[in-house]
Tab-separated table of C-alpha atoms in Angstrom:
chain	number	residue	atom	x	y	z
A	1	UNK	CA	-30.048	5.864	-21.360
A	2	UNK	CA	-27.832	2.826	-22.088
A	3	UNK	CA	-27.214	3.445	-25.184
A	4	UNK	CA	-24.925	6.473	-24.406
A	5	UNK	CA	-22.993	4.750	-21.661
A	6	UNK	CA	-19.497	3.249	-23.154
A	7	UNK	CA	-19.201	0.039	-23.340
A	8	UNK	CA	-15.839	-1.359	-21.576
A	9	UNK	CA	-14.553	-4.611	-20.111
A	10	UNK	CA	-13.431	-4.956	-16.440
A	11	UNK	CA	-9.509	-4.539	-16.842
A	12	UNK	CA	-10.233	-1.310	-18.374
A	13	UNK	CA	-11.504	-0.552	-14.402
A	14	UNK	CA	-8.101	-0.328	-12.665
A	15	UNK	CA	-7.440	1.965	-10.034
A	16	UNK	CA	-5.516	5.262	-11.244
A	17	UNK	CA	-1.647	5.173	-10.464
A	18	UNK	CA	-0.618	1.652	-8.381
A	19	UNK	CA	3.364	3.440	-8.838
A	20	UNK	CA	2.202	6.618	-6.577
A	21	UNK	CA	-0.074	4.100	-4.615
A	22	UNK	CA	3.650	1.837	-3.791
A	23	UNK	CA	5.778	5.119	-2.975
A	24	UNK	CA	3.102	6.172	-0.978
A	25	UNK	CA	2.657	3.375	1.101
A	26	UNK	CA	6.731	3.015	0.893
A	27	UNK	CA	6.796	6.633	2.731
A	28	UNK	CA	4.071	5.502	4.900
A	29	UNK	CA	5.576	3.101	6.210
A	30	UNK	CA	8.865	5.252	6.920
A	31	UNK	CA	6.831	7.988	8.298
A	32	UNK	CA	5.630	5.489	10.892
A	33	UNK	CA	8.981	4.476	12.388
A	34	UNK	CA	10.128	7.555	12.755
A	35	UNK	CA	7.406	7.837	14.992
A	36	UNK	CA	8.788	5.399	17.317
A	37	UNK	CA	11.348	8.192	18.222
A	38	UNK	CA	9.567	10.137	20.710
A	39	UNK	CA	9.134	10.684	24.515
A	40	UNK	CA	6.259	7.931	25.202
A	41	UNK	CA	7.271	5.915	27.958
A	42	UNK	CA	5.701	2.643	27.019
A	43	UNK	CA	6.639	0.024	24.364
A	44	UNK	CA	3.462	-0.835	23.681
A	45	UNK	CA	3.074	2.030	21.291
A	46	UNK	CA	5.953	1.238	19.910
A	47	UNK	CA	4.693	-2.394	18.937
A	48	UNK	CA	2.254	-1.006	17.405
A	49	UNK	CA	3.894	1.095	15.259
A	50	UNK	CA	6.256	-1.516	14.334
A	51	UNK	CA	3.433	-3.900	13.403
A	52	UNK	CA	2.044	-1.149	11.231
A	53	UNK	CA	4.749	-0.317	9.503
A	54	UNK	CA	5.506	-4.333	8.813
A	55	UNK	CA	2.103	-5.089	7.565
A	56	UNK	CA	2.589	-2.429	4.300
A	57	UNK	CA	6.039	-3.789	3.658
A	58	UNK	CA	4.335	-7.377	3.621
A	59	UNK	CA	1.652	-5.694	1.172
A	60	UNK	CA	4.424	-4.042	-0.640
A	61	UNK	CA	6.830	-7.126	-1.225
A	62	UNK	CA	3.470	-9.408	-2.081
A	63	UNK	CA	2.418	-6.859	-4.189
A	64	UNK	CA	6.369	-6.413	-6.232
A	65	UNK	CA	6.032	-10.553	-6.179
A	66	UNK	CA	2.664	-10.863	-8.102
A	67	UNK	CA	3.808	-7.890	-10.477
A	68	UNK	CA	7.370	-9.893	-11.105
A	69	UNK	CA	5.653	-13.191	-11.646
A	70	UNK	CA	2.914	-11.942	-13.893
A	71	UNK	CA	-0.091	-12.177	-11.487
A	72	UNK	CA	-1.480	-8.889	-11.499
């Protein structure tokens, strides 16, 4: 059996498309403020969504800062 498996090294194990991963999560995150336009009474909804939405742009600009510098 091993001898018909390819041999590779771990880089060659990347996920698919990281570029459709970004605009995804980039539309995500839009997606989810517009969601703060609604007829809910309460805010705390809307601090949630807000939160959301912040974390992926934190994961988005950390993730454009290790591509720029080389780290990933």
């Amino acid at each position: 059996m091993a001898e018909h498996e390819p041999v590779t090294s771990p880089d060659q194990l990347k996920p698919g498309h990281p570029r459709a991963a970004r605009i995804g999560a980039a539309v995500t995150a839009l997606l989810i403020l517009s969601m703060v336009i609604g007829n809910h009474e309460g805010r705390v909804e809307d601090i949630w969504l807000i939160a959301s939405a912040g974390v992926l742009v934190l994961v988005l600009v950390g993730d454009w800062v290790l591509r720029r510098n080389g780290l990933r």
